[in-house]
C-alpha cells in the first residue's frame, strides 16, 4: 500500500461523515442489506438472548444478526486507504468519547476547538466518525468511499475477525473494566427498548455470550496486537482517559502522526479539545439532546452520555457477582500481562464505589 504523505495529515484531517453523506432520514430509506450471506448466516450457532433477540456466533464472536452480515461484508468488500485510522472498542467502553477526541485532534487545523461552529458542536460524535458494521450491514459502504482521506472509521469487531486491510491500519482500541462495561451496556439496551433484567446480561457475559463477546477475547486480540506492534495499535483504557484526558489527547496526536507543536501546546489546544469533548459539554448540545443513531436499532443520541464514571457496577452487582465475573475474566487474561486491578477488591456494596475504585483505576496495569 502506498504511504500517505504525513505532512498533509495535519492540514487535511478527517471531515465529518454527515457533512459528506447528509441523508435527511439518516440513511433509513436506503437500507439494502446484502443477501448473499444468507447461507452462511443460516448455519451459525444461535441463542435466544436479550429479550426476544437472537445472538449468532460468527468466527467465535456473538453478534446480533445485522452485526454478522456487517462483519462478513466488511471482510469481503472493505478497501482500505493509506491514512485510514480505525477506532476499535467493545461497546460501552468510551467509543463516543474516543470518536470525539480523535476527530477533534486529527481535524484541529481545519476545525480548531475554539470554532463556535466546530462539527462536534453541531453533530453527534457518531455523525462525525462512521460505524463500519452499520454501513456494511445496510449495503451503504459506498458512503465510506465518498469520504476524503484521511478517514477515521469505527468498529466493534474483534481483532481476530478484521480483514487484513483493516488490521494493517493504525488502530486505537479503548476498553473498560468489564463490570462497568456491562452495567453501561444494560442501561443502553434498556433505553433502546430492550427489557430484561441485568442478571440476564450478566449470565451471558459469564458464558462469553454477551453481545460482541466474549469480553476476554475482545480484549486479548487488541492487547496482543498492541504489544507486538505498538506503533500500529494503541491500547487505551477508559479509566486512564478519565484520570488524565489531556495526556490521552497528546498520546492520540503522537500516535496519529500529528503531535502537538510547541505553539499548539502554548495555546492550550490539548486542554481545549478535552473541554470541548467532556461529557458535560457534549450532553448539553442540541445535537446530542435530540436525534437518533443506528440503522437497525435506534439509539437516542442522549443515551450515549449517561454517568461517565468509574465503579457504577456496585449499584447493580452483588459482591458475589463481582467476584464471579472478576474470577472468570482474571482467569482468561491470566498470563497475557493484561490485568484489571479492581478484580476482587470490593469488600462491601455499601461503600462508595468511587472511593474504592479510583485509586486503582489509573493503575489498571499492563505488568
Ligand atoms: P456509562 O453508561 O457508564 O455512563 P460508548 O460510547 O462506547 O457507547 O460508551 C458509553 C459510555 O461512555 C457511557 O458510560 C457514557 O456515559 C460514557 N461517555 C460518553 N461520553 C463521554 C465523555 N465525553 N467522557 C467520558 N465518558 C463518556
PDB file of C-alpha atoms in Angstrom, residues 73-343:
ATOM      1  CA  UNK A  73     -19.478  -7.848   4.239  1.00  0.00           C
ATOM      2  CA  UNK A  74     -16.535  -5.898   5.674  1.00  0.00           C
ATOM      3  CA  UNK A  75     -14.348  -8.985   5.421  1.00  0.00           C
ATOM      4  CA  UNK A  76     -15.195  -9.350   1.736  1.00  0.00           C
ATOM      5  CA  UNK A  77     -15.655  -5.820   0.499  1.00  0.00           C
ATOM      6  CA  UNK A  78     -13.715  -3.291   2.571  1.00  0.00           C
ATOM      7  CA  UNK A  79     -10.947  -1.470   0.757  1.00  0.00           C
ATOM      8  CA  UNK A  80      -8.526   0.390   2.970  1.00  0.00           C
ATOM      9  CA  UNK A  81      -6.691   3.561   2.004  1.00  0.00           C
ATOM     10  CA  UNK A  82      -3.363   4.964   3.160  1.00  0.00           C
ATOM     11  CA  UNK A  83      -4.008   7.164   6.168  1.00  0.00           C
ATOM     12  CA  UNK A  84      -7.135   5.319   7.393  1.00  0.00           C
ATOM     13  CA  UNK A  85      -7.323   5.243  11.198  1.00  0.00           C
ATOM     14  CA  UNK A  86      -9.576   2.679  12.873  1.00  0.00           C
ATOM     15  CA  UNK A  87     -11.148   3.281  16.284  1.00  0.00           C
ATOM     16  CA  UNK A  88     -11.988  -0.079  17.864  1.00  0.00           C
ATOM     17  CA  UNK A  89     -13.738  -0.983  21.108  1.00  0.00           C
ATOM     18  CA  UNK A  90     -16.157  -3.299  22.804  1.00  0.00           C
ATOM     19  CA  UNK A  91     -19.490  -1.423  23.050  1.00  0.00           C
ATOM     20  CA  UNK A  92     -19.920   0.903  26.052  1.00  0.00           C
ATOM     21  CA  UNK A  93     -16.248   1.443  26.736  1.00  0.00           C
ATOM     22  CA  UNK A  94     -15.989   5.097  25.700  1.00  0.00           C
ATOM     23  CA  UNK A  95     -16.336   4.807  21.920  1.00  0.00           C
ATOM     24  CA  UNK A  96     -18.303   8.057  21.651  1.00  0.00           C
ATOM     25  CA  UNK A  97     -15.697   9.917  23.659  1.00  0.00           C
ATOM     26  CA  UNK A  98     -12.835   8.392  21.671  1.00  0.00           C
ATOM     27  CA  UNK A  99     -14.557   9.416  18.441  1.00  0.00           C
ATOM     28  CA  UNK A 100     -14.881  12.981  19.662  1.00  0.00           C
ATOM     29  CA  UNK A 101     -11.298  13.250  20.955  1.00  0.00           C
ATOM     30  CA  UNK A 102      -9.794  11.595  17.881  1.00  0.00           C
ATOM     31  CA  UNK A 103     -11.803  13.649  15.427  1.00  0.00           C
ATOM     32  CA  UNK A 104     -11.038  16.895  17.260  1.00  0.00           C
ATOM     33  CA  UNK A 105      -7.328  16.030  17.443  1.00  0.00           C
ATOM     34  CA  UNK A 106      -6.922  14.917  13.843  1.00  0.00           C
ATOM     35  CA  UNK A 107      -9.051  17.683  12.369  1.00  0.00           C
ATOM     36  CA  UNK A 108      -7.765  20.552  14.534  1.00  0.00           C
ATOM     37  CA  UNK A 109      -6.108  22.519  11.756  1.00  0.00           C
ATOM     38  CA  UNK A 110      -9.318  22.747   9.765  1.00  0.00           C
ATOM     39  CA  UNK A 111     -11.601  22.868  12.789  1.00  0.00           C
ATOM     40  CA  UNK A 112      -9.890  24.452  15.810  1.00  0.00           C
ATOM     41  CA  UNK A 113     -11.655  23.717  19.103  1.00  0.00           C
ATOM     42  CA  UNK A 114     -12.233  27.461  19.542  1.00  0.00           C
ATOM     43  CA  UNK A 115     -14.532  27.419  16.488  1.00  0.00           C
ATOM     44  CA  UNK A 116     -18.093  28.071  17.695  1.00  0.00           C
ATOM     45  CA  UNK A 117     -19.333  26.105  14.692  1.00  0.00           C
ATOM     46  CA  UNK A 118     -16.987  23.165  15.254  1.00  0.00           C
ATOM     47  CA  UNK A 119     -18.502  19.929  13.858  1.00  0.00           C
ATOM     48  CA  UNK A 120     -18.596  18.485  17.382  1.00  0.00           C
ATOM     49  CA  UNK A 121     -20.788  21.411  18.457  1.00  0.00           C
ATOM     50  CA  UNK A 122     -23.372  20.770  15.743  1.00  0.00           C
ATOM     51  CA  UNK A 123     -23.149  16.990  15.236  1.00  0.00           C
ATOM     52  CA  UNK A 124     -23.179  13.929  17.474  1.00  0.00           C
ATOM     53  CA  UNK A 125     -19.714  12.250  17.505  1.00  0.00           C
ATOM     54  CA  UNK A 126     -21.252   9.220  15.742  1.00  0.00           C
ATOM     55  CA  UNK A 127     -22.223  11.543  12.885  1.00  0.00           C
ATOM     56  CA  UNK A 128     -18.583  12.619  12.562  1.00  0.00           C
ATOM     57  CA  UNK A 129     -16.996   9.149  12.585  1.00  0.00           C
ATOM     58  CA  UNK A 130     -18.863   6.308  10.832  1.00  0.00           C
ATOM     59  CA  UNK A 131     -19.633   2.919  12.406  1.00  0.00           C
ATOM     60  CA  UNK A 132     -18.471   0.397   9.816  1.00  0.00           C
ATOM     61  CA  UNK A 133     -20.694  -2.594  10.664  1.00  0.00           C
ATOM     62  CA  UNK A 134     -23.779  -0.385  10.436  1.00  0.00           C
ATOM     63  CA  UNK A 135     -22.955   0.791   6.937  1.00  0.00           C
ATOM     64  CA  UNK A 136     -21.891  -2.577   5.566  1.00  0.00           C
ATOM     65  CA  UNK A 137     -24.888  -4.390   7.051  1.00  0.00           C
ATOM     66  CA  UNK A 138     -27.165  -1.861   5.360  1.00  0.00           C
ATOM     67  CA  UNK A 139     -25.417  -2.101   1.991  1.00  0.00           C
ATOM     68  CA  UNK A 140     -24.237   1.501   2.367  1.00  0.00           C
ATOM     69  CA  UNK A 141     -20.486   1.020   2.245  1.00  0.00           C
ATOM     70  CA  UNK A 142     -20.269   3.370  -0.740  1.00  0.00           C
ATOM     71  CA  UNK A 143     -20.664   6.154   1.798  1.00  0.00           C
ATOM     72  CA  UNK A 144     -17.194   5.337   3.087  1.00  0.00           C
ATOM     73  CA  UNK A 145     -15.839   5.700  -0.418  1.00  0.00           C
ATOM     74  CA  UNK A 146     -17.321   9.182  -0.545  1.00  0.00           C
ATOM     75  CA  UNK A 147     -15.232  10.274   2.444  1.00  0.00           C
ATOM     76  CA  UNK A 148     -11.978  12.027   1.545  1.00  0.00           C
ATOM     77  CA  UNK A 149      -8.742  10.788   3.120  1.00  0.00           C
ATOM     78  CA  UNK A 150      -7.619  10.621   5.812  1.00  0.00           C
ATOM     79  CA  UNK A 151     -10.618   8.681   7.103  1.00  0.00           C
ATOM     80  CA  UNK A 152     -11.485   7.964  10.715  1.00  0.00           C
ATOM     81  CA  UNK A 153     -13.501   4.742  10.928  1.00  0.00           C
ATOM     82  CA  UNK A 154     -15.017   2.889  13.867  1.00  0.00           C
ATOM     83  CA  UNK A 155     -15.715  -0.752  14.610  1.00  0.00           C
ATOM     84  CA  UNK A 156     -16.746  -3.100  17.416  1.00  0.00           C
ATOM     85  CA  UNK A 157     -15.139  -6.042  15.592  1.00  0.00           C
ATOM     86  CA  UNK A 158     -12.703  -8.298  17.416  1.00  0.00           C
ATOM     87  CA  UNK A 159      -9.133  -8.100  16.138  1.00  0.00           C
ATOM     88  CA  UNK A 160      -9.367 -11.753  15.081  1.00  0.00           C
ATOM     89  CA  UNK A 161     -12.109 -11.043  12.531  1.00  0.00           C
ATOM     90  CA  UNK A 162     -10.617  -7.901  10.982  1.00  0.00           C
ATOM     91  CA  UNK A 163      -9.759  -8.324   7.326  1.00  0.00           C
ATOM     92  CA  UNK A 164      -6.076  -7.915   6.607  1.00  0.00           C
ATOM     93  CA  UNK A 165      -6.553  -4.471   5.089  1.00  0.00           C
ATOM     94  CA  UNK A 166      -8.117  -3.171   8.321  1.00  0.00           C
ATOM     95  CA  UNK A 167      -5.685  -4.922  10.633  1.00  0.00           C
ATOM     96  CA  UNK A 168      -2.900  -3.116   8.764  1.00  0.00           C
ATOM     97  CA  UNK A 169      -4.372   0.344   9.503  1.00  0.00           C
ATOM     98  CA  UNK A 170      -3.420   2.362  12.536  1.00  0.00           C
ATOM     99  CA  UNK A 171      -5.808   1.211  15.255  1.00  0.00           C
ATOM    100  CA  UNK A 172      -6.800   2.899  18.506  1.00  0.00           C
ATOM    101  CA  UNK A 173      -8.525   0.459  20.865  1.00  0.00           C
ATOM    102  CA  UNK A 174     -10.330   1.528  24.015  1.00  0.00           C
ATOM    103  CA  UNK A 175     -11.530  -0.872  26.684  1.00  0.00           C
ATOM    104  CA  UNK A 176     -13.050  -0.579  30.116  1.00  0.00           C
ATOM    105  CA  UNK A 177     -13.246  -2.504  33.351  1.00  0.00           C
ATOM    106  CA  UNK A 178     -15.704  -5.260  32.350  1.00  0.00           C
ATOM    107  CA  UNK A 179     -18.214  -4.840  35.194  1.00  0.00           C
ATOM    108  CA  UNK A 180     -18.724  -1.152  34.401  1.00  0.00           C
ATOM    109  CA  UNK A 181     -18.972  -2.014  30.726  1.00  0.00           C
ATOM    110  CA  UNK A 182     -21.777  -4.489  31.421  1.00  0.00           C
ATOM    111  CA  UNK A 183     -23.736  -2.020  33.554  1.00  0.00           C
ATOM    112  CA  UNK A 184     -23.385   0.612  30.861  1.00  0.00           C
ATOM    113  CA  UNK A 185     -24.496  -1.871  28.185  1.00  0.00           C
ATOM    114  CA  UNK A 186     -27.553  -2.877  30.193  1.00  0.00           C
ATOM    115  CA  UNK A 187     -28.672   0.739  30.591  1.00  0.00           C
ATOM    116  CA  UNK A 188     -28.048   1.406  26.929  1.00  0.00           C
ATOM    117  CA  UNK A 189     -30.085  -1.572  25.733  1.00  0.00           C
ATOM    118  CA  UNK A 190     -32.905  -0.706  28.145  1.00  0.00           C
ATOM    119  CA  UNK A 191     -33.011   2.797  26.754  1.00  0.00           C
ATOM    120  CA  UNK A 192     -33.319   1.357  23.231  1.00  0.00           C
ATOM    121  CA  UNK A 193     -36.424  -0.597  24.226  1.00  0.00           C
ATOM    122  CA  UNK A 194     -34.961  -3.954  25.229  1.00  0.00           C
ATOM    123  CA  UNK A 195     -36.455  -5.069  28.500  1.00  0.00           C
ATOM    124  CA  UNK A 196     -34.654  -7.705  30.544  1.00  0.00           C
ATOM    125  CA  UNK A 197     -33.093  -7.996  33.997  1.00  0.00           C
ATOM    126  CA  UNK A 198     -29.436  -7.094  34.475  1.00  0.00           C
ATOM    127  CA  UNK A 199     -28.818 -10.658  35.660  1.00  0.00           C
ATOM    128  CA  UNK A 200     -29.601 -11.955  32.129  1.00  0.00           C
ATOM    129  CA  UNK A 201     -26.795  -9.891  30.605  1.00  0.00           C
ATOM    130  CA  UNK A 202     -24.506 -10.830  33.469  1.00  0.00           C
ATOM    131  CA  UNK A 203     -25.081 -14.552  32.901  1.00  0.00           C
ATOM    132  CA  UNK A 204     -24.465 -14.177  29.185  1.00  0.00           C
ATOM    133  CA  UNK A 205     -21.213 -12.336  29.900  1.00  0.00           C
ATOM    134  CA  UNK A 206     -20.029 -15.069  32.274  1.00  0.00           C
ATOM    135  CA  UNK A 207     -20.644 -17.595  29.467  1.00  0.00           C
ATOM    136  CA  UNK A 208     -18.827 -15.377  26.952  1.00  0.00           C
ATOM    137  CA  UNK A 209     -22.129 -14.857  25.118  1.00  0.00           C
ATOM    138  CA  UNK A 210     -22.905 -11.179  25.676  1.00  0.00           C
ATOM    139  CA  UNK A 211     -23.320  -9.051  22.511  1.00  0.00           C
ATOM    140  CA  UNK A 212     -19.837  -8.736  20.963  1.00  0.00           C
ATOM    141  CA  UNK A 213     -18.499 -11.238  23.493  1.00  0.00           C
ATOM    142  CA  UNK A 214     -16.543 -12.973  24.770  1.00  0.00           C
ATOM    143  CA  UNK A 215     -15.239  -9.921  26.601  1.00  0.00           C
ATOM    144  CA  UNK A 216     -11.819 -11.506  27.154  1.00  0.00           C
ATOM    145  CA  UNK A 217     -11.117 -12.385  23.553  1.00  0.00           C
ATOM    146  CA  UNK A 218     -12.104  -8.855  22.502  1.00  0.00           C
ATOM    147  CA  UNK A 219      -9.526  -7.513  24.971  1.00  0.00           C
ATOM    148  CA  UNK A 220      -6.818 -10.041  24.263  1.00  0.00           C
ATOM    149  CA  UNK A 221      -6.879  -9.664  20.485  1.00  0.00           C
ATOM    150  CA  UNK A 222      -6.050  -5.957  20.594  1.00  0.00           C
ATOM    151  CA  UNK A 223      -3.802  -6.334  23.631  1.00  0.00           C
ATOM    152  CA  UNK A 224      -1.628  -8.870  21.864  1.00  0.00           C
ATOM    153  CA  UNK A 225      -1.552  -6.796  18.681  1.00  0.00           C
ATOM    154  CA  UNK A 226      -0.604  -3.676  20.630  1.00  0.00           C
ATOM    155  CA  UNK A 227       2.258  -5.396  22.415  1.00  0.00           C
ATOM    156  CA  UNK A 228       3.541  -6.824  19.120  1.00  0.00           C
ATOM    157  CA  UNK A 229       3.134  -3.585  17.123  1.00  0.00           C
ATOM    158  CA  UNK A 230       2.729  -0.621  19.496  1.00  0.00           C
ATOM    159  CA  UNK A 231       3.354   1.828  16.655  1.00  0.00           C
ATOM    160  CA  UNK A 232       0.272   0.448  14.852  1.00  0.00           C
ATOM    161  CA  UNK A 233      -2.112  -0.440  17.702  1.00  0.00           C
ATOM    162  CA  UNK A 234      -2.665   1.960  20.599  1.00  0.00           C
ATOM    163  CA  UNK A 235      -4.326   0.301  23.607  1.00  0.00           C
ATOM    164  CA  UNK A 236      -6.289   2.710  25.813  1.00  0.00           C
ATOM    165  CA  UNK A 237      -8.342   2.242  28.956  1.00  0.00           C
ATOM    166  CA  UNK A 238     -11.392   4.338  29.723  1.00  0.00           C
ATOM    167  CA  UNK A 239     -10.331   4.683  33.359  1.00  0.00           C
ATOM    168  CA  UNK A 240      -6.938   6.099  32.386  1.00  0.00           C
ATOM    169  CA  UNK A 241      -8.618   8.501  29.986  1.00  0.00           C
ATOM    170  CA  UNK A 242     -10.853   9.762  32.799  1.00  0.00           C
ATOM    171  CA  UNK A 243      -7.874  10.103  35.127  1.00  0.00           C
ATOM    172  CA  UNK A 244      -5.810  12.154  32.646  1.00  0.00           C
ATOM    173  CA  UNK A 245      -7.663  13.105  29.461  1.00  0.00           C
ATOM    174  CA  UNK A 246      -5.096  15.708  28.389  1.00  0.00           C
ATOM    175  CA  UNK A 247      -2.333  13.092  28.336  1.00  0.00           C
ATOM    176  CA  UNK A 248      -4.641  10.842  26.327  1.00  0.00           C
ATOM    177  CA  UNK A 249      -5.141  13.549  23.719  1.00  0.00           C
ATOM    178  CA  UNK A 250      -1.375  14.065  23.438  1.00  0.00           C
ATOM    179  CA  UNK A 251      -0.930  10.303  23.124  1.00  0.00           C
ATOM    180  CA  UNK A 252      -3.549  10.176  20.366  1.00  0.00           C
ATOM    181  CA  UNK A 253      -1.891  13.025  18.485  1.00  0.00           C
ATOM    182  CA  UNK A 254       1.533  11.378  18.615  1.00  0.00           C
ATOM    183  CA  UNK A 255       0.126   8.012  17.595  1.00  0.00           C
ATOM    184  CA  UNK A 256      -1.715   9.527  14.633  1.00  0.00           C
ATOM    185  CA  UNK A 257       1.484  11.247  13.483  1.00  0.00           C
ATOM    186  CA  UNK A 258       0.137  14.720  14.240  1.00  0.00           C
ATOM    187  CA  UNK A 259       1.856  15.598  17.566  1.00  0.00           C
ATOM    188  CA  UNK A 260       1.020  18.962  19.078  1.00  0.00           C
ATOM    189  CA  UNK A 261       3.563  21.599  18.230  1.00  0.00           C
ATOM    190  CA  UNK A 262       5.095  23.793  20.928  1.00  0.00           C
ATOM    191  CA  UNK A 263       2.889  26.640  19.692  1.00  0.00           C
ATOM    192  CA  UNK A 264      -0.232  24.487  19.956  1.00  0.00           C
ATOM    193  CA  UNK A 265       0.759  23.414  23.462  1.00  0.00           C
ATOM    194  CA  UNK A 266       1.384  27.027  24.440  1.00  0.00           C
ATOM    195  CA  UNK A 267      -2.042  27.952  23.059  1.00  0.00           C
ATOM    196  CA  UNK A 268      -3.622  25.246  25.219  1.00  0.00           C
ATOM    197  CA  UNK A 269      -5.030  23.171  22.356  1.00  0.00           C
ATOM    198  CA  UNK A 270      -4.933  19.781  24.112  1.00  0.00           C
ATOM    199  CA  UNK A 271      -6.860  21.235  27.065  1.00  0.00           C
ATOM    200  CA  UNK A 272      -9.357  22.949  24.754  1.00  0.00           C
ATOM    201  CA  UNK A 273     -10.014  19.668  22.954  1.00  0.00           C
ATOM    202  CA  UNK A 274     -10.580  17.857  26.247  1.00  0.00           C
ATOM    203  CA  UNK A 275     -13.001  20.544  27.423  1.00  0.00           C
ATOM    204  CA  UNK A 276     -14.943  20.553  24.164  1.00  0.00           C
ATOM    205  CA  UNK A 277     -15.260  16.743  24.345  1.00  0.00           C
ATOM    206  CA  UNK A 278     -16.094  16.444  28.040  1.00  0.00           C
ATOM    207  CA  UNK A 279     -19.282  14.564  28.838  1.00  0.00           C
ATOM    208  CA  UNK A 280     -20.802  17.653  30.436  1.00  0.00           C
ATOM    209  CA  UNK A 281     -20.088  19.831  27.409  1.00  0.00           C
ATOM    210  CA  UNK A 282     -21.317  17.232  24.911  1.00  0.00           C
ATOM    211  CA  UNK A 283     -24.518  16.305  26.700  1.00  0.00           C
ATOM    212  CA  UNK A 284     -25.646  19.960  26.760  1.00  0.00           C
ATOM    213  CA  UNK A 285     -25.516  20.328  22.972  1.00  0.00           C
ATOM    214  CA  UNK A 286     -28.702  20.281  20.944  1.00  0.00           C
ATOM    215  CA  UNK A 287     -27.133  17.716  18.579  1.00  0.00           C
ATOM    216  CA  UNK A 288     -26.755  15.326  21.491  1.00  0.00           C
ATOM    217  CA  UNK A 289     -30.061  16.072  23.212  1.00  0.00           C
ATOM    218  CA  UNK A 290     -32.027  15.252  20.081  1.00  0.00           C
ATOM    219  CA  UNK A 291     -31.701  12.805  17.201  1.00  0.00           C
ATOM    220  CA  UNK A 292     -31.038   9.097  16.899  1.00  0.00           C
ATOM    221  CA  UNK A 293     -28.166   6.902  15.825  1.00  0.00           C
ATOM    222  CA  UNK A 294     -28.416   3.496  14.170  1.00  0.00           C
ATOM    223  CA  UNK A 295     -29.939   1.888  11.114  1.00  0.00           C
ATOM    224  CA  UNK A 296     -31.409  -1.319  12.575  1.00  0.00           C
ATOM    225  CA  UNK A 297     -31.548  -0.451  16.276  1.00  0.00           C
ATOM    226  CA  UNK A 298     -32.297   3.161  17.138  1.00  0.00           C
ATOM    227  CA  UNK A 299     -30.380   4.772  19.950  1.00  0.00           C
ATOM    228  CA  UNK A 300     -31.257   8.281  21.094  1.00  0.00           C
ATOM    229  CA  UNK A 301     -28.152  10.455  20.959  1.00  0.00           C
ATOM    230  CA  UNK A 302     -28.637  11.422  24.593  1.00  0.00           C
ATOM    231  CA  UNK A 303     -28.313   7.802  25.725  1.00  0.00           C
ATOM    232  CA  UNK A 304     -24.622   7.829  24.793  1.00  0.00           C
ATOM    233  CA  UNK A 305     -23.969  10.277  27.631  1.00  0.00           C
ATOM    234  CA  UNK A 306     -25.006   8.695  30.916  1.00  0.00           C
ATOM    235  CA  UNK A 307     -22.816   8.933  34.031  1.00  0.00           C
ATOM    236  CA  UNK A 308     -19.302   8.641  32.688  1.00  0.00           C
ATOM    237  CA  UNK A 309     -17.776   7.443  35.966  1.00  0.00           C
ATOM    238  CA  UNK A 310     -15.760   4.513  37.281  1.00  0.00           C
ATOM    239  CA  UNK A 311     -17.359   1.943  39.566  1.00  0.00           C
ATOM    240  CA  UNK A 312     -21.082   2.273  38.868  1.00  0.00           C
ATOM    241  CA  UNK A 313     -21.269  -1.525  38.867  1.00  0.00           C
ATOM    242  CA  UNK A 314     -21.547  -1.618  42.670  1.00  0.00           C
ATOM    243  CA  UNK A 315     -25.085  -0.352  42.263  1.00  0.00           C
ATOM    244  CA  UNK A 316     -26.080  -3.355  40.135  1.00  0.00           C
ATOM    245  CA  UNK A 317     -23.970  -6.343  41.221  1.00  0.00           C
ATOM    246  CA  UNK A 318     -23.715  -8.195  44.483  1.00  0.00           C
ATOM    247  CA  UNK A 319     -20.215  -8.815  45.821  1.00  0.00           C
ATOM    248  CA  UNK A 320     -20.709 -12.444  44.811  1.00  0.00           C
ATOM    249  CA  UNK A 321     -21.496 -11.488  41.208  1.00  0.00           C
ATOM    250  CA  UNK A 322     -18.444  -9.219  41.149  1.00  0.00           C
ATOM    251  CA  UNK A 323     -16.196 -11.945  42.457  1.00  0.00           C
ATOM    252  CA  UNK A 324     -17.551 -14.376  39.885  1.00  0.00           C
ATOM    253  CA  UNK A 325     -17.011 -12.210  36.811  1.00  0.00           C
ATOM    254  CA  UNK A 326     -13.675 -10.941  38.133  1.00  0.00           C
ATOM    255  CA  UNK A 327     -12.509 -14.534  38.542  1.00  0.00           C
ATOM    256  CA  UNK A 328     -13.655 -15.543  35.059  1.00  0.00           C
ATOM    257  CA  UNK A 329     -12.070 -12.551  33.338  1.00  0.00           C
ATOM    258  CA  UNK A 330      -8.938 -12.788  35.502  1.00  0.00           C
ATOM    259  CA  UNK A 331      -8.557 -16.424  34.583  1.00  0.00           C
ATOM    260  CA  UNK A 332      -8.990 -15.775  30.850  1.00  0.00           C
ATOM    261  CA  UNK A 333      -6.475 -12.914  30.897  1.00  0.00           C
ATOM    262  CA  UNK A 334      -4.002 -14.849  33.032  1.00  0.00           C
ATOM    263  CA  UNK A 335      -0.516 -14.886  31.589  1.00  0.00           C
ATOM    264  CA  UNK A 336      -1.249 -12.204  29.000  1.00  0.00           C
ATOM    265  CA  UNK A 337       0.172  -9.330  31.041  1.00  0.00           C
ATOM    266  CA  UNK A 338      -3.190  -7.528  30.898  1.00  0.00           C
ATOM    267  CA  UNK A 339      -4.861  -7.109  34.268  1.00  0.00           C
ATOM    268  CA  UNK A 340      -7.626  -5.056  35.813  1.00  0.00           C
ATOM    269  CA  UNK A 341      -6.589  -4.274  39.352  1.00  0.00           C
ATOM    270  CA  UNK A 342     -10.121  -3.728  40.631  1.00  0.00           C
ATOM    271  CA  UNK A 343     -10.556  -7.505  40.371  1.00  0.00           C
TER     272      UNK A 343
END
